Amino acid sequence: MLVGGAEAGASPSRPKVPEAIGYGGAVASIDADATAIGISVLRRGGNAVDAAVATAAALGVTDPFSNGIGGGGFFVFYEAKTGKVHTIDGRETTPMSATETMFQENGAPIPFAEGVTSGLSVGVPGTPRTWQRALQLWGRKSLKDVMKPAEQLARSGFVVDDTFRNQIANNAARFSAFPSTRELYLPGGQPPAVGTKFRNPDMANTYRELADTNLKSLYRGQIGKEIVKTVQQPPKDPASTLNVRPGKMTEADLARYDAPLREPTKTAYRGLDVYSMAPPSSGGTTVGEALNILEPTNLSKLSKTDYLHYFLESTRLAFADRNRWVGDPAFSNVPTRELLSQRFADSRACLINPTKALTSPVAPGDPRNPQPCVTTGQGVAAEIGSKHTTHLTTADAWGNVVAYTLTIESEGGNGIVVPGRGFLLNNELTDFNFAPLFPGVPDPNLPAAGKRPRSSMAPTIVLRDGKPFFATGSPGGASIITTVTQVVTGRVDRGMSLKDAIAAPRASQRNSASAQVEKEFLAQPETAELIARGQGFSNAPGEIGAATGVERLPDGRWIAAAETVRRGGGSAAVVIPARW
């Protein structure tokens, strides 16, 4: 078995630039090496889809604790030649052995942390199938072509930065419980030093095998066998005291997996069309409902305090409805159309008092029978969820655009590197509710055989007169929804540039007594006024999200935009820089 390693004396890392303007296409991601690979694919004649897959494959190398071939995601594509938006559901699925009590013992939910670090939490990976399907339908290049740069990156290595090292340090206790993870990420018992070069030859060989077999090795072959063995018999060090439960995934579960096309959600907002991901993601419906709640209010004319108050109240209400109604549509009748109706949004918006915050948890409304200011049943706050996902955005010279969010759920997924394969498995099934949220009411997000857990990922493309205006998305678990809503309203209503909308201090109100906020948000003078209106705030555990985006200017130039500070800053680039 080959393992990775860090090497001293590495060349300096690529510089990160949060904004780039020019022609020929654009790429924005959290990582400079990944963005550079996406741009290289565009320069070699690839389109936005090819660049998105190549960038995602590279992020699996350099940002492996947030995403990778062991996970899943949602792919949103604007096709310039037809003017249509398409989406691929690459969400992981449960094994066919799953039941709604799979995360319970003796009638009670198991500790969440024990669910995370287990074989029990691993869903059938959807990311590789997503890449394959996107390229088959819309790409110009083969899977082998677009995976090759990432394979070479894994083999030759990249420079370790603070974020990479810190993510290993954050997970050192559980990573050390698995020899395969420890040997790769804790050589000599310590995370690799910042500035050294990190190589992952096992991942490089895995990428090559996936490309050579067109994924057969994973879904019907040797890599799949090794995934199943790892899930069923977690390779824990006998000396570890962690309680690591086995899972029941089988080779038949892998062979059964599909990444289906789904109709996107569509919301009209200020004369724009906002497209995103439909259930099993709650991203499109919840962002869309929040925007619909805000539609009757002219946010551009409000004071900043009033704007933030309405923003917080809109997501508070939208999350009340998300928690009650959204799950995998194959298993429950999700009222997607009704959740996105303006009539329903208006019935919720009338609950907003411009001078006083609502008291959470607010009860949901009934989208199938909306009554003004009427709530039904019991309200619950949204789960905290993982913040360690990644989002990339690409565009090309033909006008195609991709917004793609992908994840392995928690930072470091379930903590287990498949021995000899160089990639971490997901813990995506912990996105299910371990027990019903609403006593006596059907819960749309309980586990079941072959089911996809509810997600909050919200890759979003905004069209103006049928053409791309901008696209965005973010990591952040349930805070993805609030981040995307804040970016959209910042860009559309508050006149911010896309880069500034991404950089703005963040707040995430998810129908809880206190919104999670960044320290920069608390430092704003408006915060005291919001507190006086009854808004509650608590410090977020670190940063909220790490968004990226692209925007089309009227003269045909693209803007690529990424974070200025969060996670060390993001990386934006265009094919032909041309600011003026």
Coordinates of C-alpha atoms in Angstrom, one line a residue, residues 222-565:
Q222 CA -12.7 -3.8 -7.1
I223 CA -12.9 -0.3 -5.6
G224 CA -16.5 -1.0 -4.7
K225 CA -15.6 -4.2 -3.0
E226 CA -13.0 -2.3 -0.9
I227 CA -15.6 0.4 0.0
V228 CA -18.0 -2.3 1.1
K229 CA -15.4 -4.1 3.2
T230 CA -14.4 -0.8 4.8
V231 CA -18.1 0.0 5.7
Q232 CA -18.9 -3.4 7.0
Q233 CA -15.7 -3.9 8.8
P234 CA -14.3 -0.5 9.8
P235 CA -10.5 -0.8 10.0
K236 CA -10.2 0.6 13.5
D237 CA -7.0 0.3 15.5
P238 CA -7.7 -2.3 18.2
A239 CA -6.1 0.1 20.7
S240 CA -8.7 2.8 20.0
T241 CA -11.6 3.3 22.4
L242 CA -13.9 4.8 19.8
N243 CA -17.2 3.0 19.4
V244 CA -17.2 2.5 15.6
R245 CA -20.4 0.8 14.5
P246 CA -20.3 -1.2 11.2
G247 CA -22.6 -0.4 8.3
K248 CA -24.5 -2.7 6.0
M249 CA -23.7 -1.4 2.5
T250 CA -23.4 -4.1 -0.2
E251 CA -22.0 -4.3 -3.7
A252 CA -25.6 -4.5 -4.9
D253 CA -26.2 -1.1 -3.3
L254 CA -23.4 0.4 -5.3
A255 CA -24.5 -1.3 -8.5
R256 CA -28.0 0.1 -8.0
Y257 CA -26.9 3.7 -7.6
D258 CA -28.1 6.3 -10.1
A259 CA -27.7 10.1 -10.3
P260 CA -31.0 11.2 -11.8
L261 CA -31.9 14.4 -13.6
R262 CA -34.4 16.5 -11.8
E263 CA -36.4 19.5 -12.7
P264 CA -34.8 22.6 -11.0
T265 CA -36.7 24.8 -8.7
K266 CA -37.6 28.2 -10.2
T267 CA -38.5 31.4 -8.4
A268 CA -39.3 34.7 -9.9
Y269 CA -37.6 37.5 -8.0
R270 CA -37.4 41.2 -9.0
G271 CA -38.0 40.3 -12.6
L272 CA -35.2 37.6 -12.5
D273 CA -35.5 33.9 -12.6
V274 CA -33.7 32.1 -9.8
Y275 CA -33.0 28.4 -10.4
S276 CA -31.7 25.9 -7.9
M277 CA -31.9 22.3 -6.6
A278 CA -35.2 20.6 -5.9
P279 CA -35.8 17.9 -3.2
P280 CA -34.1 15.9 -1.8
S281 CA -32.2 19.1 -1.4
S282 CA -34.1 21.7 0.6
G283 CA -31.9 24.4 -0.9
G284 CA -34.0 25.5 -3.8
T285 CA -37.3 25.4 -2.0
T286 CA -36.1 27.2 1.1
V287 CA -34.1 29.9 -0.7
G288 CA -37.0 30.4 -3.1
E289 CA -39.5 30.7 -0.3
A290 CA -37.4 33.2 1.6
L291 CA -37.0 35.3 -1.6
N292 CA -40.8 35.1 -2.2
I293 CA -41.4 36.2 1.4
L294 CA -39.2 39.2 0.7
E295 CA -40.6 40.0 -2.8
P296 CA -43.3 42.5 -1.7
T297 CA -40.8 44.5 0.3
N298 CA -38.5 46.9 -1.5
L299 CA -35.3 46.0 0.2
S300 CA -33.3 48.5 -1.8
K301 CA -35.1 51.4 -0.1
L302 CA -34.8 50.1 3.4
S303 CA -32.1 51.1 6.0
K304 CA -29.5 48.4 6.5
T305 CA -31.1 47.5 9.9
D306 CA -34.5 47.1 8.3
Y307 CA -33.0 45.0 5.5
L308 CA -31.2 42.7 7.9
H309 CA -34.4 42.3 10.0
Y310 CA -36.5 41.3 7.0
F311 CA -33.7 38.9 5.8
L312 CA -33.5 37.2 9.2
E313 CA -37.3 36.9 9.5
S314 CA -37.7 35.5 5.9
T315 CA -35.3 32.6 6.6
R316 CA -36.8 32.0 10.0
L317 CA -40.1 31.4 8.4
A318 CA -38.8 29.4 5.4
F319 CA -36.9 27.1 7.7
A320 CA -40.1 26.4 9.7
D321 CA -41.7 25.1 6.5
R322 CA -38.5 23.3 5.3
N323 CA -38.3 21.3 8.5
R324 CA -41.9 20.1 8.2
W325 CA -42.3 19.4 4.5
V326 CA -39.1 18.6 2.7
G327 CA -37.5 15.2 2.2
D328 CA -36.8 12.7 -0.6
P329 CA -39.7 13.0 -3.1
A330 CA -39.5 9.3 -3.9
F331 CA -40.7 8.6 -0.3
S332 CA -43.0 11.4 0.6
N333 CA -45.3 13.8 -1.3
V334 CA -43.2 16.9 -1.0
P335 CA -45.2 20.0 -1.9
T336 CA -42.4 21.7 -3.9
R337 CA -44.7 23.7 -6.2
E338 CA -46.8 24.9 -3.3
L339 CA -43.8 25.8 -1.1
L340 CA -42.6 28.0 -4.0
S341 CA -45.9 29.7 -4.6
Q342 CA -46.2 33.5 -4.0
R343 CA -49.6 32.9 -2.4
F344 CA -48.0 30.7 0.3
A345 CA -45.1 33.1 0.8
D346 CA -47.5 36.0 1.2
S347 CA -49.4 34.0 3.9
R348 CA -46.1 33.7 5.8
A349 CA -44.8 37.2 5.1
C350 CA -47.8 38.7 6.9
L351 CA -46.4 37.3 10.1
I352 CA -43.4 39.6 9.9
N353 CA -43.5 42.6 12.3
P354 CA -41.1 45.3 11.0
T355 CA -40.2 46.4 14.5
K356 CA -40.3 43.1 16.5
A357 CA -38.7 39.7 15.8
L358 CA -40.8 36.6 15.8
T359 CA -40.3 34.1 18.6
S360 CA -38.8 30.8 17.5
P361 CA -39.4 28.1 16.9
V362 CA -42.2 29.4 14.6
A363 CA -44.7 26.7 13.6
P364 CA -44.9 25.8 9.9
G365 CA -47.6 26.8 7.5
D366 CA -49.7 24.6 5.2
P367 CA -48.5 25.2 1.7
R368 CA -51.4 23.2 0.2
N369 CA -54.0 25.4 2.0
P370 CA -52.3 28.7 2.8
Q371 CA -54.2 31.0 5.1
P372 CA -52.9 34.5 6.0
C373 CA -50.8 34.5 9.1
V374 CA -52.0 31.0 10.1
T375 CA -49.5 28.4 11.5
T376 CA -50.1 24.7 12.1
G377 CA -48.7 22.3 14.6
Q378 CA -45.4 22.6 16.3
G379 CA -42.2 24.4 15.2
V380 CA -38.7 23.1 15.4
A381 CA -35.3 24.6 14.7
A382 CA -33.2 23.3 11.9
E383 CA -30.3 20.9 12.7
I384 CA -26.9 22.4 12.9
G385 CA -25.4 20.0 10.3
S386 CA -22.0 20.1 8.7
K387 CA -20.3 23.3 7.5
H388 CA -17.6 21.4 5.6
T389 CA -18.8 21.2 2.1
T390 CA -17.4 22.9 -1.0
H391 CA -18.9 24.9 -3.9
L392 CA -17.4 25.8 -7.3
T393 CA -18.8 27.9 -10.1
T394 CA -17.7 27.8 -13.8
A395 CA -18.6 29.5 -17.0
D396 CA -17.3 29.3 -20.6
A397 CA -16.9 31.2 -23.9
W398 CA -20.2 29.8 -25.2
G399 CA -22.2 31.2 -22.2
N400 CA -22.7 27.9 -20.3
V401 CA -22.7 28.1 -16.5
V402 CA -22.3 25.5 -13.8
A403 CA -23.0 25.9 -10.1
Y404 CA -21.9 22.7 -8.3
T405 CA -22.0 21.9 -4.5
L406 CA -20.4 18.7 -3.3
T407 CA -19.5 17.2 0.1
I408 CA -18.6 14.3 2.3
E409 CA -20.7 15.9 5.1
S410 CA -18.7 16.5 8.3
E411 CA -15.1 17.8 8.2
G412 CA -13.2 14.6 7.3
G413 CA -16.4 12.7 6.5
N414 CA -16.7 9.6 8.6
G415 CA -13.0 9.7 9.3
I416 CA -12.1 6.5 7.5
V417 CA -9.8 6.5 4.4
V418 CA -10.5 3.4 2.3
P419 CA -7.2 1.4 2.8
G420 CA -4.9 1.8 -0.2
R421 CA -7.3 4.1 -2.0
G422 CA -6.5 7.5 -0.6
F423 CA -10.0 9.0 -0.1
L424 CA -12.3 9.4 2.8
L425 CA -15.8 8.0 3.0
N426 CA -18.9 10.2 3.7
N427 CA -21.1 10.4 6.8
E428 CA -24.0 11.7 4.8
L429 CA -26.7 9.5 6.3
T430 CA -26.4 11.6 9.5
D431 CA -28.4 14.2 7.6
F432 CA -31.4 12.1 8.3
N433 CA -33.3 12.8 11.5
F434 CA -32.4 10.0 14.0
A435 CA -36.0 10.2 15.3
P436 CA -39.1 12.1 14.3
L437 CA -39.0 15.8 14.7
F438 CA -42.7 16.3 15.0
P439 CA -44.4 13.9 17.4
G440 CA -47.4 12.3 15.9
V441 CA -46.7 13.8 12.4
P442 CA -45.1 12.0 9.5
D443 CA -41.5 13.0 9.2
P444 CA -40.2 13.3 5.6
N445 CA -36.6 12.9 6.7
L446 CA -36.4 9.6 8.5
P447 CA -34.1 6.9 7.0
A448 CA -35.5 4.2 4.7
A449 CA -34.1 1.7 2.2
G450 CA -32.6 3.4 -0.8
K451 CA -33.5 6.8 0.4
R452 CA -31.6 10.1 0.0
P453 CA -31.2 12.3 3.1
R454 CA -32.5 15.8 3.0
S455 CA -29.8 18.3 2.1
S456 CA -29.4 22.1 2.3
M457 CA -27.1 22.5 -0.7
A458 CA -28.3 25.3 -2.9
P459 CA -26.2 25.7 -6.1
T460 CA -28.0 28.6 -7.7
I461 CA -28.1 30.2 -11.2
V462 CA -29.9 33.6 -11.7
L463 CA -31.1 34.5 -15.2
R464 CA -32.1 37.9 -16.5
D465 CA -34.2 37.8 -19.7
G466 CA -33.3 34.2 -20.1
K467 CA -29.5 34.8 -20.0
P468 CA -27.0 34.3 -17.2
F469 CA -26.8 37.1 -14.7
F470 CA -24.9 35.4 -12.0
A471 CA -24.5 32.0 -10.2
T472 CA -23.5 31.3 -6.7
G473 CA -23.4 28.7 -3.9
S474 CA -21.7 27.9 -0.6
P475 CA -20.7 25.2 1.8
G476 CA -22.1 25.4 5.4
G477 CA -24.7 22.7 6.2
A478 CA -28.0 24.3 6.8
S479 CA -26.4 27.7 6.7
I480 CA -25.9 27.3 3.0
I481 CA -29.5 28.4 2.5
T482 CA -29.1 31.6 4.5
T483 CA -25.7 32.3 2.9
V484 CA -27.1 32.0 -0.6
T485 CA -30.2 34.1 0.3
Q486 CA -27.9 36.8 1.7
V487 CA -25.6 36.7 -1.4
V488 CA -28.6 37.0 -3.8
T489 CA -30.3 39.8 -1.9
G490 CA -27.0 41.6 -1.4
R491 CA -26.3 41.5 -5.1
V492 CA -29.8 42.1 -6.4
D493 CA -31.3 44.4 -3.7
R494 CA -28.4 46.2 -2.0
G495 CA -26.3 47.0 -5.0
M496 CA -23.2 45.1 -3.9
S497 CA -20.7 43.7 -6.3
L498 CA -20.8 39.9 -6.3
K499 CA -17.4 39.8 -4.5
D500 CA -18.7 42.2 -1.8
A501 CA -21.9 40.2 -1.4
I502 CA -19.9 37.1 -0.9
A503 CA -17.6 38.9 1.6
A504 CA -20.4 40.5 3.7
P505 CA -20.6 39.6 7.4
R506 CA -23.0 36.6 7.7
A507 CA -25.9 35.7 9.9
S508 CA -27.9 32.4 9.8
Q509 CA -31.4 32.4 11.2
R510 CA -32.8 28.9 11.0
N511 CA -35.9 29.2 13.1
S512 CA -34.0 29.1 16.4
A513 CA -34.0 31.5 19.3
S514 CA -30.6 32.9 18.3
A515 CA -29.2 33.3 14.8
Q516 CA -25.6 32.1 14.4
V517 CA -23.5 35.1 13.3
E518 CA -19.9 35.8 12.6
K519 CA -18.0 38.2 14.9
E520 CA -17.9 40.8 12.1
F521 CA -21.7 40.8 12.0
L522 CA -21.8 41.4 15.7
A523 CA -19.4 44.3 15.3
Q524 CA -21.8 46.2 13.0
P525 CA -23.6 49.2 14.5
E526 CA -26.9 47.8 13.2
T527 CA -26.7 44.8 15.4
A528 CA -27.6 46.7 18.6
E529 CA -30.8 47.9 16.8
L530 CA -31.6 44.4 15.7
I531 CA -31.2 43.2 19.3
A532 CA -33.6 45.9 20.4
R533 CA -36.2 44.4 18.0
G534 CA -35.8 41.0 19.7
Q535 CA -33.4 39.4 17.3
G536 CA -31.2 36.9 19.2
F537 CA -27.6 36.2 18.2
S538 CA -25.0 33.7 19.1
N539 CA -21.4 33.3 17.9
A540 CA -21.0 30.9 15.0
P541 CA -18.3 28.2 15.6
G542 CA -16.0 29.9 13.1
E543 CA -16.8 31.2 9.7
I544 CA -20.2 30.8 7.9
G545 CA -19.7 29.3 4.4
A546 CA -17.1 29.9 1.7
A547 CA -19.1 31.0 -1.3
T548 CA -18.0 31.4 -4.9
G549 CA -19.8 32.8 -8.0
V550 CA -19.5 34.0 -11.5
E551 CA -21.3 36.9 -13.2
R552 CA -21.8 37.8 -16.8
L553 CA -21.3 41.5 -17.7
P554 CA -23.3 43.1 -20.5
D555 CA -20.2 43.4 -22.7
G556 CA -19.6 39.6 -22.5
R557 CA -16.9 39.7 -19.9
W558 CA -17.1 37.3 -16.9
I559 CA -16.5 38.1 -13.3
A560 CA -15.2 35.2 -11.2
A561 CA -15.7 35.9 -7.4
A562 CA -14.6 34.1 -4.3
E563 CA -14.0 34.7 -0.6
T564 CA -11.6 37.4 0.4
V565 CA -10.9 36.0 3.9

